[in-house]
PDB file of C-alpha atoms in Angstrom:
ATOM      1  CA  ASP A   1     -34.901 -63.789 173.703  1.00 59.00           C
ATOM      2  CA  GLN A   2     -33.147 -64.019 176.944  1.00 73.00           C
ATOM      3  CA  GLN A   3     -29.794 -64.901 175.804  1.00 94.00           C
ATOM      4  CA  VAL A   4     -28.084 -62.462 178.383  1.00 97.00           C
ATOM      5  CA  LYS A   5     -29.630 -61.873 181.492  1.00 97.00           C
ATOM      6  CA  GLN A   6     -28.973 -59.605 184.421  1.00 97.00           C
ATOM      7  CA  ASN A   7     -31.309 -60.736 187.192  1.00 93.00           C
ATOM      8  CA  SER A   8     -30.711 -57.838 189.635  1.00 96.00           C
ATOM      9  CA  PRO A   9     -32.233 -54.649 188.467  1.00 96.00           C
ATOM     10  CA  SER A  10     -30.728 -52.615 191.066  1.00 97.00           C
ATOM     11  CA  LEU A  11     -27.930 -52.887 193.675  1.00 97.00           C
ATOM     12  CA  SER A  12     -26.961 -50.337 196.451  1.00 98.00           C
ATOM     13  CA  VAL A  13     -23.513 -50.562 198.182  1.00 98.00           C
ATOM     14  CA  GLN A  14     -21.510 -48.294 200.439  1.00 98.00           C
ATOM     15  CA  GLU A  15     -18.752 -46.263 199.667  1.00 98.00           C
ATOM     16  CA  GLY A  16     -15.565 -48.113 199.790  1.00 97.00           C
ATOM     17  CA  ARG A  17     -16.961 -51.579 199.925  1.00 98.00           C
ATOM     18  CA  ILE A  18     -17.283 -54.039 196.843  1.00 98.00           C
ATOM     19  CA  SER A  19     -19.945 -53.943 194.355  1.00 98.00           C
ATOM     20  CA  ILE A  20     -20.549 -57.260 192.405  1.00 98.00           C
ATOM     21  CA  LEU A  21     -22.568 -57.128 189.123  1.00 98.00           C
ATOM     22  CA  ASN A  22     -23.809 -60.526 187.822  1.00 98.00           C
ATOM     23  CA  CYS A  23     -24.697 -61.641 184.614  1.00 98.00           C
ATOM     24  CA  ASP A  24     -25.676 -65.069 183.018  1.00 98.00           C
ATOM     25  CA  TYR A  25     -25.955 -66.042 179.441  1.00 97.00           C
ATOM     26  CA  THR A  26     -27.263 -69.164 177.479  1.00 96.00           C
ATOM     27  CA  ASN A  27     -25.644 -69.236 174.175  1.00 94.00           C
ATOM     28  CA  SER A  28     -22.421 -71.118 174.480  1.00 94.00           C
ATOM     29  CA  MET A  29     -21.373 -69.483 171.144  1.00 94.00           C
ATOM     30  CA  PHE A  30     -20.569 -66.246 172.791  1.00 95.00           C
ATOM     31  CA  ASP A  31     -16.903 -65.687 173.172  1.00 94.00           C
ATOM     32  CA  TYR A  32     -16.497 -62.155 174.067  1.00 95.00           C
ATOM     33  CA  PHE A  33     -18.219 -60.161 176.752  1.00 97.00           C
ATOM     34  CA  LEU A  34     -18.420 -56.662 177.695  1.00 97.00           C
ATOM     35  CA  TRP A  35     -19.557 -54.295 180.716  1.00 98.00           C
ATOM     36  CA  TYR A  36     -20.613 -50.898 179.781  1.00 98.00           C
ATOM     37  CA  LYS A  37     -21.678 -48.274 182.035  1.00 97.00           C
ATOM     38  CA  LYS A  38     -24.524 -45.562 181.253  1.00 95.00           C
ATOM     39  CA  TYR A  39     -25.444 -42.534 182.862  1.00 93.00           C
ATOM     40  CA  PRO A  40     -28.728 -40.970 182.251  1.00 89.00           C
ATOM     41  CA  ALA A  41     -29.126 -38.964 178.758  1.00 85.00           C
ATOM     42  CA  GLU A  42     -25.809 -40.323 177.749  1.00 91.00           C
ATOM     43  CA  GLY A  43     -24.675 -43.343 175.555  1.00 95.00           C
ATOM     44  CA  PRO A  44     -23.088 -46.622 176.813  1.00 97.00           C
ATOM     45  CA  THR A  45     -19.554 -46.080 177.790  1.00 96.00           C
ATOM     46  CA  PHE A  46     -17.210 -49.235 177.453  1.00 96.00           C
ATOM     47  CA  LEU A  47     -15.844 -50.353 180.990  1.00 97.00           C
ATOM     48  CA  ILE A  48     -14.157 -53.630 180.474  1.00 98.00           C
ATOM     49  CA  SER A  49     -14.106 -56.934 178.525  1.00 97.00           C
ATOM     50  CA  ILE A  50     -13.014 -60.352 178.572  1.00 97.00           C
ATOM     51  CA  SER A  51     -12.342 -63.201 176.002  1.00 95.00           C
ATOM     52  CA  SER A  52     -13.728 -66.804 176.584  1.00 95.00           C
ATOM     53  CA  ILE A  53     -10.159 -67.763 176.609  1.00 95.00           C
ATOM     54  CA  LYS A  54      -9.577 -65.965 180.082  1.00 97.00           C
ATOM     55  CA  ASP A  55     -11.143 -66.439 183.300  1.00 97.00           C
ATOM     56  CA  LYS A  56     -10.326 -62.976 184.704  1.00 98.00           C
ATOM     57  CA  ASN A  57      -9.515 -59.595 183.427  1.00 98.00           C
ATOM     58  CA  GLU A  58      -8.691 -56.644 185.565  1.00 98.00           C
ATOM     59  CA  ASP A  59      -8.392 -52.906 185.137  1.00 97.00           C
ATOM     60  CA  GLY A  60      -7.652 -50.591 188.014  1.00 97.00           C
ATOM     61  CA  ARG A  61     -10.621 -51.091 190.489  1.00 98.00           C
ATOM     62  CA  PHE A  62     -12.612 -53.079 187.974  1.00 98.00           C
ATOM     63  CA  THR A  63     -12.208 -56.872 187.347  1.00 98.00           C
ATOM     64  CA  VAL A  64     -14.591 -59.316 185.344  1.00 98.00           C
ATOM     65  CA  PHE A  65     -14.678 -62.614 186.061  1.00 98.00           C
ATOM     66  CA  LEU A  66     -15.863 -65.391 183.522  1.00 98.00           C
ATOM     67  CA  ASN A  67     -17.216 -69.110 184.504  1.00 98.00           C
ATOM     68  CA  LYS A  68     -17.641 -70.736 181.135  1.00 97.00           C
ATOM     69  CA  SER A  69     -18.991 -73.900 182.712  1.00 96.00           C
ATOM     70  CA  ALA A  70     -21.750 -71.983 184.588  1.00 97.00           C
ATOM     71  CA  LYS A  71     -22.103 -69.469 181.709  1.00 97.00           C
ATOM     72  CA  HIS A  72     -21.674 -66.640 184.038  1.00 98.00           C
ATOM     73  CA  LEU A  73     -19.640 -63.236 184.255  1.00 97.00           C
ATOM     74  CA  SER A  74     -19.438 -60.927 187.139  1.00 98.00           C
ATOM     75  CA  LEU A  75     -17.937 -57.517 187.502  1.00 98.00           C
ATOM     76  CA  HIS A  76     -16.255 -56.519 190.825  1.00 98.00           C
ATOM     77  CA  ILE A  77     -15.640 -52.770 191.647  1.00 98.00           C
ATOM     78  CA  VAL A  78     -13.293 -52.519 194.546  1.00 98.00           C
ATOM     79  CA  PRO A  79     -13.334 -49.808 196.154  1.00 98.00           C
ATOM     80  CA  SER A  80     -16.604 -48.452 195.027  1.00 98.00           C
ATOM     81  CA  GLN A  81     -17.187 -44.779 194.743  1.00 98.00           C
ATOM     82  CA  PRO A  82     -20.161 -42.403 194.508  1.00 96.00           C
ATOM     83  CA  GLY A  83     -19.147 -41.645 190.901  1.00 96.00           C
ATOM     84  CA  ASP A  84     -19.707 -45.439 190.155  1.00 97.00           C
ATOM     85  CA  SER A  85     -23.596 -44.849 190.482  1.00 97.00           C
ATOM     86  CA  ALA A  86     -24.963 -45.702 187.143  1.00 97.00           C
ATOM     87  CA  VAL A  87     -26.673 -48.436 185.231  1.00 97.00           C
ATOM     88  CA  TYR A  88     -24.238 -51.353 184.098  1.00 98.00           C
ATOM     89  CA  PHE A  89     -24.910 -53.619 181.220  1.00 98.00           C
ATOM     90  CA  CYS A  90     -23.591 -56.661 180.256  1.00 98.00           C
ATOM     91  CA  ALA A  91     -23.155 -57.425 176.565  1.00 97.00           C
ATOM     92  CA  ALA A  92     -22.063 -60.464 174.901  1.00 96.00           C
ATOM     93  CA  SER A  93     -21.175 -61.458 171.254  1.00 94.00           C
ATOM     94  CA  VAL A  94     -20.284 -64.282 168.880  1.00 92.00           C
ATOM     95  CA  ALA A  95     -17.089 -64.662 167.102  1.00 85.00           C
ATOM     96  CA  GLY A  96     -16.714 -62.784 163.880  1.00 80.00           C
ATOM     97  CA  ASN A  97     -15.537 -59.295 162.761  1.00 71.00           C
ATOM     98  CA  ASN A  98     -19.329 -58.071 162.735  1.00 78.00           C
ATOM     99  CA  ARG A  99     -19.553 -58.555 166.716  1.00 88.00           C
ATOM    100  CA  LYS A 100     -23.051 -57.224 167.180  1.00 93.00           C
ATOM    101  CA  LEU A 101     -23.718 -56.953 170.738  1.00 96.00           C
ATOM    102  CA  ILE A 102     -26.447 -59.025 172.881  1.00 96.00           C
ATOM    103  CA  TRP A 103     -27.509 -56.979 175.936  1.00 97.00           C
ATOM    104  CA  GLY A 104     -28.832 -57.780 179.265  1.00 97.00           C
ATOM    105  CA  LEU A 105     -31.496 -55.474 180.917  1.00 96.00           C
ATOM    106  CA  GLY A 106     -28.852 -53.649 183.194  1.00 97.00           C
ATOM    107  CA  THR A 107     -28.418 -53.105 186.783  1.00 98.00           C
ATOM    108  CA  SER A 108     -28.794 -49.819 188.563  1.00 97.00           C
ATOM    109  CA  LEU A 109     -25.821 -49.379 190.977  1.00 98.00           C
ATOM    110  CA  ALA A 110     -26.122 -46.773 193.831  1.00 98.00           C
ATOM    111  CA  VAL A 111     -22.982 -46.130 195.818  1.00 98.00           C
ATOM    112  CA  ASN A 112     -24.071 -44.361 199.107  1.00 96.00           C
ATOM    113  CA  PRO A 113     -21.392 -42.151 200.597  1.00 92.00           C
TER     114      PRO A 113
ATOM    115  CA  GLU B   1     -10.316 -38.650 172.683  1.00 76.00           C
ATOM    116  CA  PRO B   2     -12.328 -39.652 169.612  1.00 80.00           C
ATOM    117  CA  GLU B   3     -16.154 -39.993 170.087  1.00 93.00           C
ATOM    118  CA  VAL B   4     -19.006 -40.878 168.167  1.00 97.00           C
ATOM    119  CA  THR B   5     -21.512 -37.972 167.590  1.00 97.00           C
ATOM    120  CA  GLN B   6     -25.092 -38.269 167.139  1.00 98.00           C
ATOM    121  CA  THR B   7     -27.624 -35.541 166.045  1.00 97.00           C
ATOM    122  CA  PRO B   8     -30.090 -34.522 167.047  1.00 97.00           C
ATOM    123  CA  SER B   9     -30.059 -35.462 170.864  1.00 96.00           C
ATOM    124  CA  HIS B  10     -34.156 -35.300 170.454  1.00 97.00           C
ATOM    125  CA  GLN B  11     -36.400 -35.577 167.754  1.00 97.00           C
ATOM    126  CA  VAL B  12     -39.950 -35.509 167.942  1.00 98.00           C
ATOM    127  CA  THR B  13     -42.034 -36.292 164.865  1.00 98.00           C
ATOM    128  CA  GLN B  14     -45.627 -36.960 163.815  1.00 97.00           C
ATOM    129  CA  MET B  15     -46.849 -40.582 163.116  1.00 98.00           C
ATOM    130  CA  GLY B  16     -46.093 -41.270 159.306  1.00 97.00           C
ATOM    131  CA  GLN B  17     -43.522 -38.779 158.984  1.00 98.00           C
ATOM    132  CA  GLU B  18     -39.872 -39.724 157.909  1.00 98.00           C
ATOM    133  CA  VAL B  19     -37.130 -39.181 159.956  1.00 98.00           C
ATOM    134  CA  ILE B  20     -33.317 -39.083 159.673  1.00 97.00           C
ATOM    135  CA  LEU B  21     -30.911 -39.948 162.632  1.00 98.00           C
ATOM    136  CA  ARG B  22     -27.343 -38.621 161.935  1.00 97.00           C
ATOM    137  CA  CYS B  23     -24.121 -40.045 163.269  1.00 97.00           C
ATOM    138  CA  VAL B  24     -20.348 -39.196 162.842  1.00 97.00           C
ATOM    139  CA  PRO B  25     -18.414 -42.552 163.897  1.00 96.00           C
ATOM    140  CA  ILE B  26     -14.939 -42.318 165.043  1.00 95.00           C
ATOM    141  CA  SER B  27     -12.750 -41.804 161.757  1.00 90.00           C
ATOM    142  CA  ASN B  28     -10.559 -44.789 161.478  1.00 89.00           C
ATOM    143  CA  HIS B  29     -13.334 -47.354 162.257  1.00 92.00           C
ATOM    144  CA  LEU B  30     -14.548 -49.603 159.914  1.00 92.00           C
ATOM    145  CA  TYR B  31     -17.747 -51.410 161.504  1.00 94.00           C
ATOM    146  CA  PHE B  32     -20.839 -49.310 162.159  1.00 96.00           C
ATOM    147  CA  TYR B  33     -23.850 -50.018 163.937  1.00 97.00           C
ATOM    148  CA  TRP B  34     -27.232 -49.001 165.098  1.00 98.00           C
ATOM    149  CA  TYR B  35     -29.081 -49.953 168.126  1.00 98.00           C
ATOM    150  CA  ARG B  36     -32.218 -48.591 170.028  1.00 97.00           C
ATOM    151  CA  GLN B  37     -33.579 -49.031 173.504  1.00 96.00           C
ATOM    152  CA  ILE B  38     -37.210 -48.478 174.003  1.00 95.00           C
ATOM    153  CA  LEU B  39     -37.979 -47.155 177.505  1.00 92.00           C
ATOM    154  CA  GLY B  40     -37.594 -50.003 180.179  1.00 89.00           C
ATOM    155  CA  GLN B  41     -36.524 -52.453 177.593  1.00 92.00           C
ATOM    156  CA  LYS B  42     -33.262 -54.108 176.644  1.00 93.00           C
ATOM    157  CA  VAL B  43     -30.784 -52.359 174.339  1.00 96.00           C
ATOM    158  CA  GLU B  44     -31.572 -54.114 170.599  1.00 96.00           C
ATOM    159  CA  PHE B  45     -29.445 -54.372 167.527  1.00 97.00           C
ATOM    160  CA  LEU B  46     -30.999 -52.881 164.664  1.00 98.00           C
ATOM    161  CA  VAL B  47     -28.033 -53.270 161.980  1.00 97.00           C
ATOM    162  CA  SER B  48     -24.499 -53.370 161.331  1.00 96.00           C
ATOM    163  CA  PHE B  49     -22.640 -51.873 158.580  1.00 95.00           C
ATOM    164  CA  TYR B  50     -19.137 -52.713 156.874  1.00 92.00           C
ATOM    165  CA  ASN B  51     -17.447 -52.093 153.544  1.00 89.00           C
ATOM    166  CA  ASN B  52     -20.200 -49.926 152.465  1.00 89.00           C
ATOM    167  CA  GLU B  53     -23.135 -52.324 152.778  1.00 93.00           C
ATOM    168  CA  ILE B  54     -25.272 -53.804 155.465  1.00 95.00           C
ATOM    169  CA  SER B  55     -23.613 -56.730 157.046  1.00 94.00           C
ATOM    170  CA  GLU B  56     -26.353 -58.068 159.255  1.00 94.00           C
ATOM    171  CA  LYS B  57     -29.836 -56.647 160.319  1.00 95.00           C
ATOM    172  CA  SER B  58     -32.259 -57.778 162.912  1.00 95.00           C
ATOM    173  CA  GLU B  59     -35.919 -58.636 162.555  1.00 95.00           C
ATOM    174  CA  ILE B  60     -36.729 -55.133 163.614  1.00 95.00           C
ATOM    175  CA  PHE B  61     -34.922 -53.679 160.579  1.00 97.00           C
ATOM    176  CA  ASP B  62     -37.841 -54.122 158.114  1.00 94.00           C
ATOM    177  CA  ASP B  63     -38.047 -52.392 154.812  1.00 95.00           C
ATOM    178  CA  GLN B  64     -39.256 -49.149 156.660  1.00 96.00           C
ATOM    179  CA  PHE B  65     -35.562 -48.686 157.941  1.00 98.00           C
ATOM    180  CA  SER B  66     -32.416 -47.806 155.797  1.00 97.00           C
ATOM    181  CA  VAL B  67     -28.939 -46.780 156.456  1.00 97.00           C
ATOM    182  CA  GLU B  68     -26.402 -44.848 154.424  1.00 94.00           C
ATOM    183  CA  ARG B  69     -22.958 -43.598 154.552  1.00 92.00           C
ATOM    184  CA  PRO B  70     -23.389 -41.223 152.080  1.00 84.00           C
ATOM    185  CA  ASP B  71     -19.968 -39.224 152.101  1.00 84.00           C
ATOM    186  CA  GLY B  72     -17.409 -41.186 154.057  1.00 78.00           C
ATOM    187  CA  SER B  73     -17.936 -39.780 157.596  1.00 86.00           C
ATOM    188  CA  ASN B  74     -21.674 -39.501 158.291  1.00 93.00           C
ATOM    189  CA  PHE B  75     -23.821 -42.752 158.986  1.00 96.00           C
ATOM    190  CA  THR B  76     -27.337 -42.098 158.841  1.00 97.00           C
ATOM    191  CA  LEU B  77     -30.663 -44.312 160.063  1.00 98.00           C
ATOM    192  CA  LYS B  78     -33.740 -43.446 158.150  1.00 98.00           C
ATOM    193  CA  ILE B  79     -37.124 -44.524 159.213  1.00 98.00           C
ATOM    194  CA  ARG B  80     -39.615 -43.886 156.131  1.00 96.00           C
ATOM    195  CA  SER B  81     -43.010 -43.859 158.072  1.00 95.00           C
ATOM    196  CA  THR B  82     -42.455 -43.433 161.627  1.00 97.00           C
ATOM    197  CA  LYS B  83     -44.893 -45.536 163.922  1.00 97.00           C
ATOM    198  CA  LEU B  84     -45.714 -44.806 167.678  1.00 97.00           C
ATOM    199  CA  GLU B  85     -43.656 -47.997 168.497  1.00 96.00           C
ATOM    200  CA  ASP B  86     -40.497 -46.228 166.994  1.00 97.00           C
ATOM    201  CA  SER B  87     -40.314 -44.104 169.812  1.00 98.00           C
ATOM    202  CA  ALA B  88     -37.150 -45.177 171.498  1.00 97.00           C
ATOM    203  CA  MET B  89     -33.495 -44.344 172.173  1.00 97.00           C
ATOM    204  CA  TYR B  90     -31.397 -44.724 169.047  1.00 98.00           C
ATOM    205  CA  PHE B  91     -27.760 -45.349 169.491  1.00 98.00           C
ATOM    206  CA  CYS B  92     -24.911 -45.260 166.849  1.00 98.00           C
ATOM    207  CA  ALA B  93     -21.740 -47.061 167.409  1.00 97.00           C
ATOM    208  CA  SER B  94     -18.453 -47.645 165.517  1.00 96.00           C
ATOM    209  CA  LYS B  95     -15.807 -50.453 166.080  1.00 94.00           C
ATOM    210  CA  GLY B  96     -12.040 -50.713 164.884  1.00 90.00           C
ATOM    211  CA  ARG B  97     -10.717 -53.656 162.886  1.00 86.00           C
ATOM    212  CA  ALA B  98      -9.567 -56.021 165.400  1.00 84.00           C
ATOM    213  CA  MET B  99     -12.170 -58.682 166.253  1.00 80.00           C
ATOM    214  CA  ASN B 100     -11.996 -58.646 169.983  1.00 83.00           C
ATOM    215  CA  THR B 101     -12.517 -54.803 170.639  1.00 88.00           C
ATOM    216  CA  GLU B 102     -15.147 -52.579 171.951  1.00 92.00           C
ATOM    217  CA  ALA B 103     -17.740 -50.647 170.170  1.00 95.00           C
ATOM    218  CA  PHE B 104     -18.015 -46.960 171.056  1.00 96.00           C
ATOM    219  CA  PHE B 105     -21.438 -45.369 171.282  1.00 97.00           C
ATOM    220  CA  GLY B 106     -22.853 -42.115 170.843  1.00 97.00           C
ATOM    221  CA  GLN B 107     -24.884 -40.059 173.350  1.00 97.00           C
ATOM    222  CA  GLY B 108     -28.086 -41.291 171.492  1.00 97.00           C
ATOM    223  CA  THR B 109     -30.966 -39.775 169.945  1.00 98.00           C
ATOM    224  CA  ARG B 110     -34.065 -39.952 171.831  1.00 97.00           C
ATOM    225  CA  LEU B 111     -37.106 -40.154 169.220  1.00 98.00           C
ATOM    226  CA  THR B 112     -40.609 -39.521 170.034  1.00 98.00           C
ATOM    227  CA  VAL B 113     -43.354 -40.342 167.632  1.00 98.00           C
ATOM    228  CA  VAL B 114     -46.586 -38.881 168.312  1.00 97.00           C
TER     229      VAL B 114
END
């Protein structure tokens, strides 16, 4: 079951540059998308989300873009900082109060000083 | 800041034994979840709980699994007879009332079945 895919297992960027993490999905019923960040030995921490009625949502250094026709979303972090080094998960859910999350495999981001 | 707490952080158990994983969700949240992540694999949904009953469960959540909210604050996951393949990180999460809102996760319990 590959409804949410993160095709890059890892990404390395220089401090101060932009990090772009990508996510693709196949289920057209998904209408809410989230990015979570995870450090080792910790639980996922919510980062930013976007509803399918929008194509962009911004929160400080983090921006999520949604392209519904391509079933693609991306997370931009700018400028990247060493503390951003973590595993980033894309997750999606179908409308309804339950909102169970379907997860990608994650992308491990390393921001080098 | 309110948080979801899970205990224990690590549990080692013999195959065939029962385990109970405990969670204290955020107090005013209404939706509760268990997810698990087997090493190297995706985070997988196990079960959701709302209004004192299971609202959805995955095919992983067979009759060896059960959930309870015994006292209005704790939310537990019980595995009746553990198997080696139950070894995973188990995450509890809770969510507020609004439809488009994020779930908050605990730090996880690492279950090792030997």
